[in-house]
Amino acid sequence: MSVGRFFVPAHISAGFIAPLVGYTSSAAIIFQAANSTGANDAMITSWFWALGLGMGLSTIGLSLFFKQPILTAWSTPGAAILVTSLAGVPMAEAIGAFLLCSVLLTLVGLSGWFDRLMAFMPQSIAAAMLAGVLLPFAMHMIMSLESQLVLVFTMIMTFFVSRVFWPKLAIMVTFLMGIMIAGVQNLIVWQSLSLQISSPIWTAPEWSLSAAIGVAIPLFIVTMASQNLPGIVVLRSHGYDAPAAPLITWTGITGLFMAPFGGFAFNLSAIMAAICMGKDVDADPQQRYRSAVWAGLFIVATGIFADSLTGLFNSLPQALVVSIAGLALLGTISSSLSAALVQESERIPAMITLITTASGVALWGIGSAFWGLVLGVLALLIQHYSTSSSPSVDP
């Protein structure tokens, strides 16, 4: 196997864009969650060190083992819950809750029940949920035209032109154009950066019933319903068949190692993974895992140089980030919509799933992806029941 196959520009481009989108879209939430426990700057850096190494190494390992683009991520909805649930919780008890959440994730993976659940998932509903998860990224790109017309419009036009002449490099060319335009417009706010290796800080866990009920259980439920479920759907929607059980098991085990340093929850990624799975990454689906390996390498770097790279990502204008994300996901959104609507008899339930998921509604701390599936499946079951129970009419 040629080593040069790992240095394909489209693979490297997707591998860089994926963590760029992941970090810039939710890093601020991690800061807020850590601050809720009274963490100082060194502890916050340790959180990002743990998250970066845990995500990056598990992404590289799983992608190489299964030869499929499998990306792991922190639980963004989980982090949002932590912002409020960690208020007043001592750091040691928070770490204990993180460990308990990782134990629960590991047990779910080992039980194998998640694989059995996914086997019964209707393809149209799963595809509609995926489209609903990704659609807001494209919508935010268009909405950014109001605030940064020149930047966003130039990026969109660059993407369309690049797809004609350099389809495999379209995202990277568009990203570089965005950097150039943002620089000319003085939209890049360079923060004071110094390249230094981050240092992890160990915090011995303490067990607390209140932290277990108020932090660990909600974090586990949200991570499974709002993160792992869409993560598996992304894989299946692109034709990848890696079993869910070992994937979830390894995210849980990763958390067991990284929780004492601030790695609060690891799960399968949907958004970052989708960026590495599109046809523009590689025409051959069996080669796209290399983009995930590159993503893992970049994510590891964000952990090792947490202070510097987090600041670098945060220097970029939000309009640039949401635009590159929306453009990178257009192919996956279109293919998901096509799969969701291909069966006429399932279109209405699929649309219910799509609308609910894209709405962003959250009930009892559980995100819209889960409720989209629930409503879509219920609508499909009711429709099938009413059809089967309808009396037949003789001609």
Tab-separated table of C-alpha atoms in Angstrom:
chain	number	residue	atom	x	y	z
A	1	MET	CA	0.000	0.000	0.000
A	2	SER	CA	1.475	3.345	-1.034
A	3	VAL	CA	2.230	5.787	1.764
A	4	GLY	CA	1.300	8.536	-0.681
A	5	ARG	CA	-2.350	7.467	-0.412
A	6	PHE	CA	-2.383	9.098	3.029
A	7	PHE	CA	-1.309	12.462	1.592
A	8	VAL	CA	-4.270	13.050	-0.713
A	9	PRO	CA	-5.147	16.786	-0.505
A	10	ALA	CA	-8.907	16.111	-0.303
A	11	HIS	CA	-8.362	13.776	2.656
A	12	ILE	CA	-6.188	16.306	4.468
A	13	SER	CA	-8.652	19.091	3.704
A	14	ALA	CA	-11.651	17.205	5.104
A	15	GLY	CA	-9.556	16.080	8.074
A	16	PHE	CA	-8.738	19.693	8.905
A	17	ILE	CA	-12.187	21.167	8.277
A	18	ALA	CA	-13.930	18.591	10.502
A	19	PRO	CA	-12.235	19.526	13.810
A	20	LEU	CA	-12.233	23.196	12.818
A	21	VAL	CA	-16.026	23.074	12.656
A	22	GLY	CA	-16.273	20.970	15.798
A	23	TYR	CA	-14.074	23.186	17.938
A	24	THR	CA	-15.244	26.588	16.816
A	25	SER	CA	-18.920	25.647	17.071
A	26	SER	CA	-18.849	24.434	20.673
A	27	ALA	CA	-15.523	25.184	22.398
A	28	ALA	CA	-17.117	28.150	24.180
A	29	ILE	CA	-19.621	25.781	25.807
A	30	ILE	CA	-16.751	23.718	27.227
A	31	PHE	CA	-15.264	26.874	28.759
A	32	GLN	CA	-18.601	27.658	30.386
A	33	ALA	CA	-19.024	24.115	31.706
A	34	ALA	CA	-15.540	24.082	33.243
A	35	ASN	CA	-16.059	27.526	34.746
A	36	SER	CA	-19.222	26.241	36.439
A	37	THR	CA	-17.030	24.081	38.676
A	38	GLY	CA	-14.700	26.964	39.501
A	39	ALA	CA	-11.927	25.592	37.277
A	40	ASN	CA	-8.909	27.844	36.769
A	41	ASP	CA	-7.128	28.350	33.440
A	42	ALA	CA	-4.799	25.390	33.989
A	43	MET	CA	-7.739	23.061	34.675
A	44	ILE	CA	-9.625	24.292	31.613
A	45	THR	CA	-6.530	23.586	29.524
A	46	SER	CA	-6.440	20.095	31.055
A	47	TRP	CA	-10.055	19.543	29.965
A	48	PHE	CA	-9.154	20.382	26.371
A	49	TRP	CA	-6.011	18.231	26.609
A	50	ALA	CA	-8.090	15.242	27.733
A	51	LEU	CA	-10.817	15.830	25.159
A	52	GLY	CA	-8.343	16.344	22.316
A	53	LEU	CA	-6.246	13.267	23.019
A	54	GLY	CA	-9.252	11.094	23.806
A	55	MET	CA	-11.131	12.092	20.651
A	56	GLY	CA	-8.087	12.042	18.391
A	57	LEU	CA	-6.587	8.729	19.469
A	58	SER	CA	-9.941	6.903	19.472
A	59	THR	CA	-10.748	8.357	16.033
A	60	ILE	CA	-7.424	7.169	14.612
A	61	GLY	CA	-7.662	3.741	16.227
A	62	LEU	CA	-11.259	3.001	15.252
A	63	SER	CA	-10.860	4.336	11.692
A	64	LEU	CA	-7.734	2.270	11.056
A	65	PHE	CA	-9.197	-0.873	12.629
A	66	PHE	CA	-12.521	-0.808	10.743
A	67	LYS	CA	-11.150	0.977	7.626
A	68	GLN	CA	-14.161	3.297	7.867
A	69	PRO	CA	-14.375	7.041	8.659
A	70	ILE	CA	-15.292	6.817	12.351
A	71	LEU	CA	-14.893	10.018	14.328
A	72	THR	CA	-15.449	10.507	18.018
A	73	ALA	CA	-16.262	13.811	19.684
A	74	TRP	CA	-17.128	15.405	22.961
A	75	SER	CA	-20.797	15.581	23.832
A	76	THR	CA	-21.825	19.137	22.938
A	77	PRO	CA	-25.402	18.789	24.290
A	78	GLY	CA	-23.829	17.162	27.334
A	79	ALA	CA	-21.541	20.158	27.789
A	80	ALA	CA	-24.555	22.463	27.534
A	81	ILE	CA	-26.242	20.517	30.326
A	82	LEU	CA	-23.068	20.714	32.418
A	83	VAL	CA	-23.121	24.509	32.268
A	84	THR	CA	-26.108	24.487	34.621
A	85	SER	CA	-25.871	21.096	36.340
A	86	LEU	CA	-22.268	21.628	37.499
A	87	ALA	CA	-23.021	24.927	39.229
A	88	GLY	CA	-21.826	24.558	42.799
A	89	VAL	CA	-20.547	20.996	42.271
A	90	PRO	CA	-16.954	20.535	43.490
A	91	MET	CA	-14.490	19.521	40.793
A	92	ALA	CA	-13.764	16.147	42.449
A	93	GLU	CA	-17.474	15.236	42.475
A	94	ALA	CA	-17.810	16.385	38.863
A	95	ILE	CA	-14.964	14.033	37.903
A	96	GLY	CA	-16.709	11.211	39.745
A	97	ALA	CA	-19.867	11.915	37.736
A	98	PHE	CA	-17.856	11.876	34.483
A	99	LEU	CA	-16.458	8.457	35.403
A	100	LEU	CA	-19.921	7.103	36.175
A	101	CYS	CA	-21.211	8.355	32.810
A	102	SER	CA	-18.320	6.586	31.053
A	103	VAL	CA	-19.045	3.375	32.970
A	104	LEU	CA	-22.674	3.502	31.790
A	105	LEU	CA	-21.581	4.113	28.179
A	106	THR	CA	-19.199	1.155	28.374
A	107	LEU	CA	-21.908	-1.133	29.766
A	108	VAL	CA	-24.332	-0.112	27.003
A	109	GLY	CA	-21.686	-0.921	24.410
A	110	LEU	CA	-20.884	-4.286	25.934
A	111	SER	CA	-24.566	-5.243	26.154
A	112	GLY	CA	-25.000	-4.973	22.372
A	113	TRP	CA	-28.596	-3.705	22.634
A	114	PHE	CA	-27.840	-0.604	20.593
A	115	ASP	CA	-27.017	-2.714	17.526
A	116	ARG	CA	-30.354	-4.516	17.833
A	117	LEU	CA	-32.210	-1.217	18.130
A	118	MET	CA	-30.547	0.204	15.004
A	119	ALA	CA	-31.446	-2.938	13.023
A	120	PHE	CA	-35.139	-1.979	13.328
A	121	MET	CA	-34.624	1.676	12.347
A	122	PRO	CA	-36.490	2.525	9.082
A	123	GLN	CA	-34.054	3.881	6.503
A	124	SER	CA	-36.282	6.812	5.566
A	125	ILE	CA	-36.607	7.953	9.183
A	126	ALA	CA	-32.877	7.608	9.846
A	127	ALA	CA	-32.020	9.568	6.694
A	128	ALA	CA	-34.550	12.285	7.571
A	129	MET	CA	-33.053	12.625	11.039
A	130	LEU	CA	-29.572	12.982	9.553
A	131	ALA	CA	-30.810	15.644	7.138
A	132	GLY	CA	-32.464	17.463	10.036
A	133	VAL	CA	-29.249	17.400	12.068
A	134	LEU	CA	-27.197	18.831	9.199
A	135	LEU	CA	-29.705	21.220	7.609
A	136	PRO	CA	-29.216	24.036	10.175
A	137	PHE	CA	-25.561	24.287	9.136
A	138	ALA	CA	-26.557	25.128	5.568
A	139	MET	CA	-29.261	27.503	6.806
A	140	HIS	CA	-26.807	29.329	9.083
A	141	MET	CA	-24.513	29.761	6.088
A	142	ILE	CA	-27.260	31.526	4.128
A	143	MET	CA	-28.278	33.579	7.176
A	144	SER	CA	-24.670	34.763	7.500
A	145	LEU	CA	-25.131	36.653	4.241
A	146	GLU	CA	-26.965	39.305	6.276
A	147	SER	CA	-23.922	40.077	8.429
A	148	GLN	CA	-21.002	39.222	6.108
A	149	LEU	CA	-22.304	39.453	2.551
A	150	VAL	CA	-18.962	39.771	0.748
A	151	LEU	CA	-17.236	37.006	2.707
A	152	VAL	CA	-20.032	34.427	2.536
A	153	PHE	CA	-21.076	35.152	-1.044
A	154	THR	CA	-17.466	34.929	-2.253
A	155	MET	CA	-17.026	31.610	-0.473
A	156	ILE	CA	-20.207	30.191	-1.996
A	157	MET	CA	-19.207	31.258	-5.507
A	158	THR	CA	-15.673	29.929	-4.986
A	159	PHE	CA	-17.115	26.588	-3.935
A	160	PHE	CA	-19.313	26.315	-7.038
A	161	VAL	CA	-16.443	27.217	-9.376
A	162	SER	CA	-13.990	24.921	-7.583
A	163	ARG	CA	-16.366	21.976	-7.889
A	164	VAL	CA	-16.204	22.381	-11.674
A	165	PHE	CA	-12.422	22.634	-12.035
A	166	TRP	CA	-11.008	21.020	-8.850
A	167	PRO	CA	-13.814	18.978	-7.257
A	168	LYS	CA	-11.555	17.188	-4.768
A	169	LEU	CA	-10.031	20.472	-3.589
A	170	ALA	CA	-13.223	22.533	-3.540
A	171	ILE	CA	-13.506	22.775	0.239
A	172	MET	CA	-9.827	23.622	0.798
A	173	VAL	CA	-9.808	26.239	-1.979
A	174	THR	CA	-12.987	27.757	-0.544
A	175	PHE	CA	-11.534	27.795	2.960
A	176	LEU	CA	-8.337	29.516	1.800
A	177	MET	CA	-10.392	32.072	-0.125
A	178	GLY	CA	-12.432	32.692	3.012
A	179	ILE	CA	-9.253	33.236	5.052
A	180	MET	CA	-7.974	35.706	2.456
A	181	ILE	CA	-11.235	37.685	2.287
A	182	ALA	CA	-11.583	37.703	6.081
A	183	GLY	CA	-7.990	38.947	6.384
A	184	VAL	CA	-8.569	41.764	3.890
A	185	GLN	CA	-11.700	42.777	5.799
A	186	ASN	CA	-9.865	42.632	9.167
A	187	LEU	CA	-12.353	40.047	10.437
A	188	ILE	CA	-9.688	37.749	11.893
A	189	VAL	CA	-9.047	38.744	15.488
A	190	TRP	CA	-5.653	37.230	16.194
A	191	GLN	CA	-5.286	36.322	19.825
A	192	SER	CA	-1.953	36.288	21.624
A	193	LEU	CA	-0.612	32.838	20.847
A	194	SER	CA	2.416	30.995	22.154
A	195	LEU	CA	3.186	27.469	21.038
A	196	GLN	CA	3.527	25.406	24.202
A	197	ILE	CA	2.649	21.870	25.158
A	198	SER	CA	-0.355	21.630	27.469
A	199	SER	CA	-0.086	19.910	30.824
A	200	PRO	CA	-2.866	17.640	32.146
A	201	ILE	CA	-4.022	17.955	35.728
A	202	TRP	CA	-5.221	14.853	37.587
A	203	THR	CA	-8.220	15.284	39.874
A	204	ALA	CA	-9.045	12.379	42.156
A	205	PRO	CA	-12.763	11.512	41.780
A	206	GLU	CA	-15.212	11.677	44.645
A	207	TRP	CA	-18.590	9.954	44.552
A	208	SER	CA	-21.761	11.838	45.337
A	209	LEU	CA	-25.361	10.669	44.971
A	210	SER	CA	-26.500	14.160	44.043
A	211	ALA	CA	-23.814	14.464	41.343
A	212	ALA	CA	-24.675	10.987	40.049
A	213	ILE	CA	-28.361	11.859	39.696
A	214	GLY	CA	-27.962	15.486	38.682
A	215	VAL	CA	-24.887	15.217	36.439
A	216	ALA	CA	-23.959	11.655	35.407
A	217	ILE	CA	-27.412	10.324	34.479
A	218	PRO	CA	-28.512	13.346	32.383
A	219	LEU	CA	-25.081	13.432	30.712
A	220	PHE	CA	-25.373	9.729	29.827
A	221	ILE	CA	-28.924	10.026	28.451
A	222	VAL	CA	-28.136	13.071	26.325
A	223	THR	CA	-24.914	11.543	25.022
A	224	MET	CA	-26.720	8.378	23.911
A	225	ALA	CA	-29.857	10.008	22.490
A	226	SER	CA	-28.443	13.189	20.975
A	227	GLN	CA	-24.935	12.094	20.003
A	228	ASN	CA	-24.390	8.339	19.612
A	229	LEU	CA	-27.699	7.767	17.836
A	230	PRO	CA	-27.022	10.382	15.107
A	231	GLY	CA	-23.420	9.143	14.932
A	232	ILE	CA	-24.536	5.630	14.028
A	233	VAL	CA	-27.122	6.982	11.590
A	234	VAL	CA	-24.396	8.920	9.760
A	235	LEU	CA	-22.360	5.737	9.334
A	236	ARG	CA	-25.320	3.688	8.133
A	237	SER	CA	-26.530	6.421	5.779
A	238	HIS	CA	-23.188	6.341	3.991
A	239	GLY	CA	-23.157	2.557	3.701
A	240	TYR	CA	-20.684	1.808	6.508
A	241	ASP	CA	-21.441	-1.215	8.658
A	242	ALA	CA	-19.086	-1.004	11.648
A	243	PRO	CA	-21.009	-2.542	14.586
A	244	ALA	CA	-22.264	-0.022	17.115
A	245	ALA	CA	-21.401	-2.080	20.196
A	246	PRO	CA	-17.577	-1.885	20.024
A	247	LEU	CA	-17.690	1.747	18.907
A	248	ILE	CA	-19.740	2.822	21.916
A	249	THR	CA	-17.719	0.551	24.190
A	250	TRP	CA	-14.486	2.255	23.172
A	251	THR	CA	-15.921	5.733	23.640
A	252	GLY	CA	-16.853	4.679	27.160
A	253	ILE	CA	-13.409	3.204	27.842
A	254	THR	CA	-11.801	6.379	26.508
A	255	GLY	CA	-13.828	8.317	29.041
A	256	LEU	CA	-12.664	6.068	31.860
A	257	PHE	CA	-9.063	7.019	31.104
A	258	MET	CA	-9.635	10.700	30.397
A	259	ALA	CA	-12.333	11.628	32.944
A	260	PRO	CA	-9.855	12.378	35.793
A	261	PHE	CA	-8.276	15.020	33.542
A	262	GLY	CA	-11.582	16.595	32.450
A	263	GLY	CA	-12.761	14.343	29.595
A	264	PHE	CA	-16.409	14.460	30.595
A	265	ALA	CA	-18.001	12.291	27.834
A	266	PHE	CA	-16.947	10.848	24.493
A	267	ASN	CA	-19.330	9.734	21.760
A	268	LEU	CA	-19.609	9.044	18.058
A	269	SER	CA	-19.564	12.191	15.965
A	270	ALA	CA	-22.241	13.032	13.411
A	271	ILE	CA	-21.265	16.464	12.087
A	272	MET	CA	-17.500	15.967	11.882
A	273	ALA	CA	-17.941	12.447	10.529
A	274	ALA	CA	-20.300	13.624	7.797
A	275	ILE	CA	-17.642	16.064	6.575
A	276	CYS	CA	-15.231	13.144	6.111
A	277	MET	CA	-17.744	10.895	4.310
A	278	GLY	CA	-18.843	12.919	1.297
A	279	LYS	CA	-18.138	11.998	-2.316
A	280	ASP	CA	-15.897	15.050	-2.651
A	281	VAL	CA	-13.515	13.493	-0.110
A	282	ASP	CA	-12.933	10.438	-2.287
A	283	ALA	CA	-14.931	8.754	-5.024
A	284	ASP	CA	-14.107	5.420	-3.416
A	285	PRO	CA	-15.968	5.037	-0.081
A	286	GLN	CA	-13.350	2.525	1.086
A	287	GLN	CA	-10.652	5.212	1.007
A	288	ARG	CA	-12.493	7.902	2.971
A	289	TYR	CA	-11.337	6.550	6.321
A	290	ARG	CA	-8.013	8.242	5.647
A	291	SER	CA	-9.689	11.635	6.018
A	292	ALA	CA	-10.837	10.540	9.471
A	293	VAL	CA	-7.273	9.532	10.349
A	294	TRP	CA	-6.121	13.027	9.368
A	295	ALA	CA	-8.932	14.485	11.470
A	296	GLY	CA	-7.712	12.397	14.395
A	297	LEU	CA	-4.175	13.708	13.961
A	298	PHE	CA	-5.376	17.304	13.911
A	299	ILE	CA	-7.563	16.667	16.969
A	300	VAL	CA	-4.618	15.177	18.870
A	301	ALA	CA	-2.674	18.338	18.018
A	302	THR	CA	-5.487	20.461	19.489
A	303	GLY	CA	-5.088	18.530	22.719
A	304	ILE	CA	-1.295	18.712	22.880
A	305	PHE	CA	-1.305	22.426	22.028
A	306	ALA	CA	-4.677	23.183	23.609
A	307	ASP	CA	-3.973	26.815	24.512
A	308	SER	CA	-2.562	27.774	21.127
A	309	LEU	CA	-4.886	25.944	18.736
A	310	THR	CA	-8.083	26.712	20.613
A	311	GLY	CA	-7.138	30.378	20.473
A	312	LEU	CA	-6.320	30.060	16.776
A	313	PHE	CA	-9.697	28.510	15.979
A	314	ASN	CA	-11.476	31.172	17.999
A	315	SER	CA	-9.692	33.890	16.016
A	316	LEU	CA	-11.662	33.071	12.868
A	317	PRO	CA	-14.940	34.910	12.189
A	318	GLN	CA	-18.048	32.872	12.894
A	319	ALA	CA	-19.427	33.547	9.410
A	320	LEU	CA	-16.393	31.840	7.859
A	321	VAL	CA	-16.763	28.765	10.055
A	322	VAL	CA	-20.504	28.278	9.504
A	323	SER	CA	-20.077	28.846	5.766
A	324	ILE	CA	-17.344	26.246	5.324
A	325	ALA	CA	-19.384	23.815	7.422
A	326	GLY	CA	-22.540	24.388	5.398
A	327	LEU	CA	-20.717	23.953	2.095
A	328	ALA	CA	-18.876	20.827	3.257
A	329	LEU	CA	-22.181	19.218	4.279
A	330	LEU	CA	-24.252	20.044	1.189
A	331	GLY	CA	-23.566	16.688	-0.465
A	332	THR	CA	-24.545	14.705	2.614
A	333	ILE	CA	-27.686	16.791	3.146
A	334	SER	CA	-28.841	16.254	-0.438
A	335	SER	CA	-28.227	12.503	-0.382
A	336	SER	CA	-29.999	12.205	2.981
A	337	LEU	CA	-33.033	14.075	1.694
A	338	SER	CA	-33.123	11.848	-1.365
A	339	ALA	CA	-33.040	8.688	0.771
A	340	ALA	CA	-35.649	10.062	3.171
A	341	LEU	CA	-38.184	10.857	0.457
A	342	VAL	CA	-37.620	7.988	-1.981
A	343	GLN	CA	-40.558	5.928	-0.623
A	344	GLU	CA	-43.806	7.785	-1.177
A	345	SER	CA	-45.606	5.875	1.595
A	346	GLU	CA	-43.028	7.038	4.175
A	347	ARG	CA	-42.623	10.668	3.116
A	348	ILE	CA	-44.938	12.241	5.696
A	349	PRO	CA	-43.328	10.454	8.703
A	350	ALA	CA	-39.910	11.302	7.252
A	351	MET	CA	-40.882	14.963	6.962
A	352	ILE	CA	-42.086	14.949	10.579
A	353	THR	CA	-38.670	13.617	11.581
A	354	LEU	CA	-36.863	16.176	9.440
A	355	ILE	CA	-38.844	19.157	10.726
A	356	THR	CA	-38.627	18.118	14.376
A	357	THR	CA	-34.909	17.439	14.208
A	358	ALA	CA	-34.101	20.657	12.336
A	359	SER	CA	-36.205	22.695	14.797
A	360	GLY	CA	-33.653	22.209	17.575
A	361	VAL	CA	-36.358	21.594	20.170
A	362	ALA	CA	-35.082	20.091	23.436
A	363	LEU	CA	-37.367	18.450	26.002
A	364	TRP	CA	-36.118	17.355	29.431
A	365	GLY	CA	-32.566	18.041	28.300
A	366	ILE	CA	-32.752	15.636	25.343
A	367	GLY	CA	-32.050	17.105	21.928
A	368	SER	CA	-34.215	17.319	18.838
A	369	ALA	CA	-32.564	14.387	17.009
A	370	PHE	CA	-34.053	11.949	19.511
A	371	TRP	CA	-37.528	13.528	19.411
A	372	GLY	CA	-37.435	13.609	15.633
A	373	LEU	CA	-36.914	9.855	15.608
A	374	VAL	CA	-39.631	9.304	18.202
A	375	LEU	CA	-42.271	11.307	16.311
A	376	GLY	CA	-41.260	9.914	12.934
A	377	VAL	CA	-41.390	6.306	14.084
A	378	LEU	CA	-44.727	6.877	15.839
A	379	ALA	CA	-46.171	8.472	12.696
A	380	LEU	CA	-44.918	5.556	10.606
A	381	LEU	CA	-46.364	2.963	13.005
A	382	ILE	CA	-49.757	4.700	13.104
A	383	GLN	CA	-49.778	4.966	9.320
A	384	HIS	CA	-48.926	1.282	8.885
A	385	TYR	CA	-51.532	0.272	11.485
A	386	SER	CA	-54.284	2.330	9.865
A	387	THR	CA	-53.404	0.940	6.446
A	388	SER	CA	-53.368	-2.682	7.606
A	389	SER	CA	-56.568	-2.330	9.616
A	390	SER	CA	-58.535	-0.633	6.836
A	391	PRO	CA	-61.226	-2.965	5.484
A	392	SER	CA	-60.650	-4.133	1.964
A	393	VAL	CA	-63.270	-3.168	-0.603
A	394	ASP	CA	-64.308	-5.758	-3.176
A	395	PRO	CA	-64.381	-4.485	-6.728
